[in-house]
Short mmCIF file of C-alpha atoms in Angstrom, two decimals:
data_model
loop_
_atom_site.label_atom_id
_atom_site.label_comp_id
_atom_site.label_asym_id
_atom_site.label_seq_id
_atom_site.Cartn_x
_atom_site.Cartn_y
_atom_site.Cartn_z
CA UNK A 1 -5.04 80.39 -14.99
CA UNK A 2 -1.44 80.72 -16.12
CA UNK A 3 1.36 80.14 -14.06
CA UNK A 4 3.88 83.10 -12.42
CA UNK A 5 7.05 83.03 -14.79
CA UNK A 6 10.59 81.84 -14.18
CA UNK A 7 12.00 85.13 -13.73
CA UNK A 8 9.02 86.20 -11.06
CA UNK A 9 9.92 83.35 -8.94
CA UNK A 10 13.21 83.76 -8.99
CA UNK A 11 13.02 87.45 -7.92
CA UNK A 12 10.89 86.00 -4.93
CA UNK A 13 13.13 83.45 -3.97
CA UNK A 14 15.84 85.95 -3.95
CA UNK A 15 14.02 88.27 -1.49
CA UNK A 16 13.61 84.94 0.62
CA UNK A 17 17.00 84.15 0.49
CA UNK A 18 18.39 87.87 1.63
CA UNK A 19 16.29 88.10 4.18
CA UNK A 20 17.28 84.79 5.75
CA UNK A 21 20.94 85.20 4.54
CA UNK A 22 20.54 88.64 6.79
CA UNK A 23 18.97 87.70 9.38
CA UNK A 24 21.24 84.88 10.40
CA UNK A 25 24.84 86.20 9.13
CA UNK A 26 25.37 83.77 6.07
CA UNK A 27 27.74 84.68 3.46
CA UNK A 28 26.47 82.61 0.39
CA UNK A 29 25.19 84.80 -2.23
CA UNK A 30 21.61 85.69 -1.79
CA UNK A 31 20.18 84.72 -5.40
CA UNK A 32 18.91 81.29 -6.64
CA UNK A 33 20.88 82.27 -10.35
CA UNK A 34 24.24 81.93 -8.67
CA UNK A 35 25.56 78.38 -9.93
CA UNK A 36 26.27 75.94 -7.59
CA UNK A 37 29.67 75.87 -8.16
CA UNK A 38 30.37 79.13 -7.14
CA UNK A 39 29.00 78.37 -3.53
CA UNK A 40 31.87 76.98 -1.11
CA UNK A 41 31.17 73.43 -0.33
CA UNK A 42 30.82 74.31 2.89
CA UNK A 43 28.52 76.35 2.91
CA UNK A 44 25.95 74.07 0.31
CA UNK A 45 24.26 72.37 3.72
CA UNK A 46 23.58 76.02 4.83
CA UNK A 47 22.55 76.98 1.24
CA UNK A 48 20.32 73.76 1.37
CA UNK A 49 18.75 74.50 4.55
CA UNK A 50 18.03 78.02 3.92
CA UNK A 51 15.88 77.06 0.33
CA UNK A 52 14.26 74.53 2.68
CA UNK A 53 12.80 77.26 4.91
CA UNK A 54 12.19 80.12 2.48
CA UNK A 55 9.84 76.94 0.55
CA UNK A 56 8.08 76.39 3.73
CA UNK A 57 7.64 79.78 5.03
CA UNK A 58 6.05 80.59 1.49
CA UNK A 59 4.09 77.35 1.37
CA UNK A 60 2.21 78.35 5.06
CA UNK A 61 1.78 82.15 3.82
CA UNK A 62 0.27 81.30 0.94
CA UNK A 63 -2.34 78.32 2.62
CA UNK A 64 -3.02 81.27 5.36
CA UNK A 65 -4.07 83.20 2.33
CA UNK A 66 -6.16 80.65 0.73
CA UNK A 67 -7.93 79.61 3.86
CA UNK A 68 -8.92 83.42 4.43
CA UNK A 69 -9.86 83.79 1.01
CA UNK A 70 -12.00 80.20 1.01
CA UNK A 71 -13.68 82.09 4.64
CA UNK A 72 -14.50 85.06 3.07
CA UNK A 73 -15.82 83.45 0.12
CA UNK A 74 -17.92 80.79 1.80
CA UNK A 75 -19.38 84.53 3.72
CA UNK A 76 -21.79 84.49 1.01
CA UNK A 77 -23.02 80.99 1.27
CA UNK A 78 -26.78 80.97 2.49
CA UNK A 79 -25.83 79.36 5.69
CA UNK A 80 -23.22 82.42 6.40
CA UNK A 81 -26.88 84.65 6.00
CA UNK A 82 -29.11 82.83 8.92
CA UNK A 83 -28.71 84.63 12.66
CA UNK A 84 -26.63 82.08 14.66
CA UNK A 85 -30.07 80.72 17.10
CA UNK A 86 -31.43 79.75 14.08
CA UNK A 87 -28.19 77.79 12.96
CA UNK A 88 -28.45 76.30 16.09
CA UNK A 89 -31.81 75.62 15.98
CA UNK A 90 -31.35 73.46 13.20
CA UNK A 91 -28.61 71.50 14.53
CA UNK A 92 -30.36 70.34 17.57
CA UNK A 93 -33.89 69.38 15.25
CA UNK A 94 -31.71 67.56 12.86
CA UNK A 95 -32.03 63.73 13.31
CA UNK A 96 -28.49 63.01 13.87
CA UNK A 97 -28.16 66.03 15.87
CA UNK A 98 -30.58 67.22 18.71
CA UNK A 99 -29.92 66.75 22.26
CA UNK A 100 -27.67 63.68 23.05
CA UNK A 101 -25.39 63.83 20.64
CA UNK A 102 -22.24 61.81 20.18
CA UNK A 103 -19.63 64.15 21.31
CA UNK A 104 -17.20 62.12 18.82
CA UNK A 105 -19.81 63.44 16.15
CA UNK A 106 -19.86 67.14 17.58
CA UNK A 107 -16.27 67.09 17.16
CA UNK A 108 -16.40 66.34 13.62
CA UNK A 109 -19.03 68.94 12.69
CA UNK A 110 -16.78 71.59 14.00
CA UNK A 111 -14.37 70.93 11.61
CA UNK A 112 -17.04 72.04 8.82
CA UNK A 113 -15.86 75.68 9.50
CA UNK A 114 -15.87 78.51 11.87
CA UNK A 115 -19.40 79.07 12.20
CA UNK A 116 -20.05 74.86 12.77
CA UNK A 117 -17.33 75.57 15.35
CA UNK A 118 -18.71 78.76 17.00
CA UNK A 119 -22.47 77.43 17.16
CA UNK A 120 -22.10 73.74 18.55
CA UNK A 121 -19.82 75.23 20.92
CA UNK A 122 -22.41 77.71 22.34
CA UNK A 123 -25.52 75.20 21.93
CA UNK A 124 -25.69 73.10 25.84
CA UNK A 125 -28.33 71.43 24.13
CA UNK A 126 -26.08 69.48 21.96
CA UNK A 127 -23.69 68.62 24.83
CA UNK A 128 -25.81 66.27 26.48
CA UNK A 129 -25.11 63.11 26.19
CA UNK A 130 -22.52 60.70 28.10
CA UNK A 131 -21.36 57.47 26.96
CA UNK A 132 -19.29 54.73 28.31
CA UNK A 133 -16.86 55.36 25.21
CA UNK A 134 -15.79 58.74 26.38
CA UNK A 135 -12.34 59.54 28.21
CA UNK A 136 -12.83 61.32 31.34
CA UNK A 137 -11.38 64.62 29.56
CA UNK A 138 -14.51 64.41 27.34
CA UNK A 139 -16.64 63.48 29.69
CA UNK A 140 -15.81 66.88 31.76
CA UNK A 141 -16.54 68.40 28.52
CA UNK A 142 -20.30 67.45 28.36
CA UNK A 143 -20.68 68.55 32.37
CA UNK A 144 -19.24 71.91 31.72
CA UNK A 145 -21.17 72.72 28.11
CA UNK A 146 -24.28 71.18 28.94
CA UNK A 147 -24.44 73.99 31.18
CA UNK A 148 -26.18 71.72 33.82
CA UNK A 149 -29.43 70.61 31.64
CA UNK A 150 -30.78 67.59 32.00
CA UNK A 151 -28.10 64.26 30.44
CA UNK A 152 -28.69 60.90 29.01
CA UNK A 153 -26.55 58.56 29.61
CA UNK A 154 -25.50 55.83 27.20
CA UNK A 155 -24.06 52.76 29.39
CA UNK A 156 -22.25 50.05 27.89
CA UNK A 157 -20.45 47.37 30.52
CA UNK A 158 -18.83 45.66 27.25
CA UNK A 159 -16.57 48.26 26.32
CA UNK A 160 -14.44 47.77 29.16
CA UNK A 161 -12.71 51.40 28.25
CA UNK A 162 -15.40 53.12 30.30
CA UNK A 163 -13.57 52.56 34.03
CA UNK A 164 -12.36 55.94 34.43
CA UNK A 165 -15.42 57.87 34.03
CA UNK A 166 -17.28 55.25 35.73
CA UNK A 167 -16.92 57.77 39.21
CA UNK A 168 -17.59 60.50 37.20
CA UNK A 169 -21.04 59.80 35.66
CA UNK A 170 -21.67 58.46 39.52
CA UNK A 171 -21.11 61.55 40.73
CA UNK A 172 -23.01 63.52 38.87
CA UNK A 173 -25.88 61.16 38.73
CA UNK A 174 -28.82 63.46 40.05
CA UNK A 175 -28.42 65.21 36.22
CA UNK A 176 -29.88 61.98 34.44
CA UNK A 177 -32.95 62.33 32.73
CA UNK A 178 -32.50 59.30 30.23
CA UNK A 179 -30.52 56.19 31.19
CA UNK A 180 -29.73 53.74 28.02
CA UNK A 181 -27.87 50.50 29.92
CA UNK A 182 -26.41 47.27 28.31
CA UNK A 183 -24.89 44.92 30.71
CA UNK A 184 -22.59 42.24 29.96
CA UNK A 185 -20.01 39.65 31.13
CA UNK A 186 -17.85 42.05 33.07
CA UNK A 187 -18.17 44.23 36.06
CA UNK A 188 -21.67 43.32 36.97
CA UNK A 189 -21.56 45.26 40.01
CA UNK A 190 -21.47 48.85 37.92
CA UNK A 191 -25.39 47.95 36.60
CA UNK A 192 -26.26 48.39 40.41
CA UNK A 193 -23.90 51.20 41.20
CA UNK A 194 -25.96 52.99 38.28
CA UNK A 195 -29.22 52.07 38.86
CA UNK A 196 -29.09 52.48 42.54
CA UNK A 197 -27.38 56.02 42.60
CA UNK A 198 -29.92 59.34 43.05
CA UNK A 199 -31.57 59.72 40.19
CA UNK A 200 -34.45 62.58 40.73
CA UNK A 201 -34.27 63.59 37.55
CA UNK A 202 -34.86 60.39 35.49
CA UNK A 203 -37.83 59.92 33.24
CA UNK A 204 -36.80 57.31 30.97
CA UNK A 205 -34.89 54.22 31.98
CA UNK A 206 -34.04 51.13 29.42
CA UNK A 207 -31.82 48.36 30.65
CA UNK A 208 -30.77 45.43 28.71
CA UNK A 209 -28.53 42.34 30.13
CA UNK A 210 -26.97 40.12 27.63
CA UNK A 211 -28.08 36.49 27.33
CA UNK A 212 -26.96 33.99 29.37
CA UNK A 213 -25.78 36.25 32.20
CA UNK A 214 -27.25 36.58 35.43
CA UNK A 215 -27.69 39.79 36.60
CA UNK A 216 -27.14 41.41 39.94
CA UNK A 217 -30.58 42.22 41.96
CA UNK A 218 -31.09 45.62 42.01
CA UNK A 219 -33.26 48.32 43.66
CA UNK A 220 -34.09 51.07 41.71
CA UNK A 221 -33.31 54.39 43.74
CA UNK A 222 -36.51 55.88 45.55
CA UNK A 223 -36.81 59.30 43.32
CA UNK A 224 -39.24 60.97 41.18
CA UNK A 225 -41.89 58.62 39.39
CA UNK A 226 -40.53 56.90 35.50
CA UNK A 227 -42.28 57.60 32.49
CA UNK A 228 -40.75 55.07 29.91
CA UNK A 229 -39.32 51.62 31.30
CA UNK A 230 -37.51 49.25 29.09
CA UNK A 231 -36.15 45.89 30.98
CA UNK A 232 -34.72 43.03 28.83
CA UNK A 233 -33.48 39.78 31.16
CA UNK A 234 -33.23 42.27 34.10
CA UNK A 235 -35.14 42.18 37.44
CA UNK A 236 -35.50 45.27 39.04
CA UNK A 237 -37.37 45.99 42.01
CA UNK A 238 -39.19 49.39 41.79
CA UNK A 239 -40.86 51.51 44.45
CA UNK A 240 -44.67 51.72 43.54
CA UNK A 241 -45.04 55.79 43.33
CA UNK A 242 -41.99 55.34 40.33
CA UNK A 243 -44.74 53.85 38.15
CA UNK A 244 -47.45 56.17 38.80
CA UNK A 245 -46.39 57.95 36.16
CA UNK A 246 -45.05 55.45 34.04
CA UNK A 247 -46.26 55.60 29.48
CA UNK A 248 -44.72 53.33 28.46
CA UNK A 249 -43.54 49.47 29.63
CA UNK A 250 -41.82 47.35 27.51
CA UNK A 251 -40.91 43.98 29.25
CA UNK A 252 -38.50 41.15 27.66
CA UNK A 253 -37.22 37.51 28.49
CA UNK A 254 -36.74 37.18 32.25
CA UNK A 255 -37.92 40.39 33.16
CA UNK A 256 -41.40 39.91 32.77
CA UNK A 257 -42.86 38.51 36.36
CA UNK A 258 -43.07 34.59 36.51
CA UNK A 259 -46.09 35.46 38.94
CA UNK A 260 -48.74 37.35 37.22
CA UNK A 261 -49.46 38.76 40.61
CA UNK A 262 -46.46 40.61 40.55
CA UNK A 263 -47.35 42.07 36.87
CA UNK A 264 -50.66 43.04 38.44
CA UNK A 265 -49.21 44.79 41.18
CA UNK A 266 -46.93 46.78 38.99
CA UNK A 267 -50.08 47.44 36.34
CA UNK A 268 -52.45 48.35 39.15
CA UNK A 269 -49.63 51.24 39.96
CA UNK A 270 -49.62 52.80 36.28
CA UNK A 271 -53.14 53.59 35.33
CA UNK A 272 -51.34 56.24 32.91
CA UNK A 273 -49.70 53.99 30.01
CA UNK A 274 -50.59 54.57 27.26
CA UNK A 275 -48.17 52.97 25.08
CA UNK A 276 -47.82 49.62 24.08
CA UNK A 277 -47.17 46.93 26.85
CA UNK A 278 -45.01 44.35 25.41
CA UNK A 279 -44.64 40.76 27.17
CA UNK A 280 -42.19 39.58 24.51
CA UNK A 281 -39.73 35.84 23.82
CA UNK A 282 -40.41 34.87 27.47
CA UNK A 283 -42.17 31.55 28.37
CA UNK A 284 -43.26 32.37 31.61
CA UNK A 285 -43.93 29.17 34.12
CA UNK A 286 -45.17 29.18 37.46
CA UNK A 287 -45.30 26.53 39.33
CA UNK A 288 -49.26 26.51 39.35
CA UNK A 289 -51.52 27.72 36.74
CA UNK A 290 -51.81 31.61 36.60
CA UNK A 291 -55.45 32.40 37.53
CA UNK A 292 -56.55 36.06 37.42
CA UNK A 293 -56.63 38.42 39.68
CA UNK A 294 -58.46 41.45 40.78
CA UNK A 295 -59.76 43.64 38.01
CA UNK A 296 -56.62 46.48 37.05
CA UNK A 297 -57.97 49.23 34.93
CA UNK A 298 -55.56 51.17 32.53
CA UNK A 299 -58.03 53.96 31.12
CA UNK A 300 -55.28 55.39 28.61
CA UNK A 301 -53.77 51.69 26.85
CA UNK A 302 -53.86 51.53 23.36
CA UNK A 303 -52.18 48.94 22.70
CA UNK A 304 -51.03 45.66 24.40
CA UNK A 305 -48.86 43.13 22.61
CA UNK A 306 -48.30 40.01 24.47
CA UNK A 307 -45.64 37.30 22.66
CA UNK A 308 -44.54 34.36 23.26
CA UNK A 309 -45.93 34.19 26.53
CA UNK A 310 -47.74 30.53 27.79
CA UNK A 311 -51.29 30.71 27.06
CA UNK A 312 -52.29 29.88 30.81
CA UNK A 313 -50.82 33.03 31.19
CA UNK A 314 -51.95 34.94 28.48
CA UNK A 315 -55.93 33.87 29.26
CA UNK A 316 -55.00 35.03 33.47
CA UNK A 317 -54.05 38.17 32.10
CA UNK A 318 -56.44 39.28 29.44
CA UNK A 319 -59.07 38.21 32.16
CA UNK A 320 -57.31 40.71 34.87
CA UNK A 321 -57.67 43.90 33.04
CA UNK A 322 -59.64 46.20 31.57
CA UNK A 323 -58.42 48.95 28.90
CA UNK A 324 -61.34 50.70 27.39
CA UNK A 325 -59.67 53.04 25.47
CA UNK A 326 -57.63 50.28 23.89
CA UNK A 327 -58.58 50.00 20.27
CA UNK A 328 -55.82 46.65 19.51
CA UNK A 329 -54.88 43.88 21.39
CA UNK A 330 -51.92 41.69 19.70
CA UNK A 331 -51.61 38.02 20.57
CA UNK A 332 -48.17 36.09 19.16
CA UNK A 333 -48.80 32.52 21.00
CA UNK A 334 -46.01 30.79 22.46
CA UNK A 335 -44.05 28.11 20.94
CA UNK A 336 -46.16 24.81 20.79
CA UNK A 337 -49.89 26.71 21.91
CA UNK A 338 -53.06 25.14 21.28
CA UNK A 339 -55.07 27.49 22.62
CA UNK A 340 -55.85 30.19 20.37
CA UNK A 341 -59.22 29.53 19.98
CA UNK A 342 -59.52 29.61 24.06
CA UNK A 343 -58.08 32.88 24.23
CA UNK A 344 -60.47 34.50 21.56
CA UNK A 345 -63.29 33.52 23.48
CA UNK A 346 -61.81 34.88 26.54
CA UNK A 347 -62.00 38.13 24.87
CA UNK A 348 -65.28 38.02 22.55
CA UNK A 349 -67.12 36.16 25.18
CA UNK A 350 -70.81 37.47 25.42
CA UNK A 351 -71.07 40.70 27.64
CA UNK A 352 -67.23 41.03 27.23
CA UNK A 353 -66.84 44.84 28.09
CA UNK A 354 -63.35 44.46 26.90
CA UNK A 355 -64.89 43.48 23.67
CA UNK A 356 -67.34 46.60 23.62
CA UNK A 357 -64.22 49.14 24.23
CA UNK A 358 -62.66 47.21 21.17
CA UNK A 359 -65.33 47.93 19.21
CA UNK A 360 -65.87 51.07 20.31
CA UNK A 361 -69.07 50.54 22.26
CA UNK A 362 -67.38 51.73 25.58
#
């Protein structure tokens, strides 16, 4: 494309210049051909000033132009073609996207273009999510366009940024279906403000403390029953009728029970997981020797991975239960164990019925 000529600019720039020279009562001559040295020196600021703002004034007319003519353009762009739920549709099945999305992301997206703008901003299901990272101005911002649907929550007592909102996601606590919570050094007492707010709405609850910190005891609210728990180095006591319901269990380090009574007690309570259980980089000691207990059925287990726990343990355990739809059961001995051997025979052990619903005899 070839450039406007000298003589068409200057004509512009003259137009510029009158109008400003006009508008404002200036007395320097209103074309750009006029040498320099026919201009007062006085008045060469004024002269200066007004070539400054005719540039600019030109310069934001002209990107006005190009970003309507880039919109109307990009109009015939596939995208532009699909109905707006469908848009949307796609934004909240994409894997970055979906419900509980970083609001920092859903602030980028919107500055794809009008119609990334437009559709995340009318899409609740996108504005779910709160983190600890968020300033209380953004945090407002998921209440009021999640429309009141269900939230996760996203809980980190690292970042030590998170003290203004911490009232705010306290408050509106009763919205939480998913609760993702890593404690550490600071402000212990905000794990059991969390955890022991209402939370009727909460299905999923994974809560991580980081090593070598003790956390604070806790009692899980008495609300509707769990149906994923993740504990790492956290004890937590839980009303019974919260497990009823519970899928999946995933116990690490200190949370899993140093009495395997108290693992029974909790296993006897969830006959619905289905899941893998997973005992994992705990040594578990008692101060006697585990011996089973009463006979827990889990009819739906599939899977139960035990690792790194003491064999004692392991043996009292495989010996307590009975999972007959359970078609794998995953051993990782503990550090130092001698007793492999003694375990398989716990389970292959003539007239094992655990054995038969391994082999699919049950």
């Amino acid at each position: 494309m070839k450039p406007p000529s000298k003589d068409a600019i200057s004509k512009a720039l003259d137009i510029l210049l009158e109008s400003i020279r006009e508008q404002n009562g200036y007395t320097f001559p209103s074309s750009c051909t006029t040498p320099l040295s026919d201009i007062p020196l006085e008045e060469l600021a004024t002269y200066a000033d007004a070539l400054s703002s005719a540039k600019l004034h030109l310069a934001d007319e002209a990107d006005k132009l190009i970003c309507q003519t880039q919109h109307r353009r990009n109009l015939a762009a596939p995208i532009h073609q699909l109905p707006e739920e469908i848009f949307k549709t796609i934004l909240e099945m994409t894997e970055t996207g979906g419900p509980g999305t970083d609001v920092r992301d859903l602030l980028l997206w919107c500055q794809v273009g009008r119609l990334w703008h437009a559709t995340i901003f009318s899409s609740p299901r996108l504005w779910t999510r709160m983190d600890s990272g968020l300033s209380p101005k953004m945090a407002r911002w998921v209440l009021n366009l999640s429309k009141g649907l269900p939230l996760s929550l996203h809980w980190d007592t690292v970042d030590r940024r998170y003290g203004p909102i911490m009232d705010i996601a306290a408050q509106n606590s009763t919205r939480f279906k998913s609760i993702k919570l890593r404690g550490g050094l600071s402000k212990p007492l905000d794990i059991r403000r969390l955890l022991t707010s209402p939370t009727p709405a909460l299905e999923s609850l994974t809560a991580e403390v980081t090593r070598g910190w003790v956390a604070p005891e806790v009692v899980l609210s008495e609300e509707a029953p769990l149906k994923h728990l993740s504990l790492t180095d956290l004890t937590l006591t839980i009303d019974p009728d919260r497990l009823s319901s519970l899928i999946t269990l995933d116990l690490t380090g200190s949370a899993v029970p140093a009495s395997l009574g108290t693992l029974l007690q909790i296993l006897s309570t969830s006959a619905q997981l289905e899941q893998p259980t997973l005992l994992a980089n705990k040594r578990v000691e008692d101060s006697e020797v585990p011996q089973p207990g009463p006979l827990v059925t889990l009819p739906r287990l599939g899977n139960l991975d035990l690792d790194c726990i003491t064999d004692d343990y392991c043996r009292a355990l495989l010996a307590s239960i009975y999972t007959p739809a359970c078609s794998r059961i995953y051993v990782d001995d503990a550090p130092g164990s001698q007793h492999v051997d003694s375990l398989d025979s716990l389970v292959w052990k003539p007239g094992s019925v655990q054995a038969a619903a391994l082999l699919g005899f049950n």
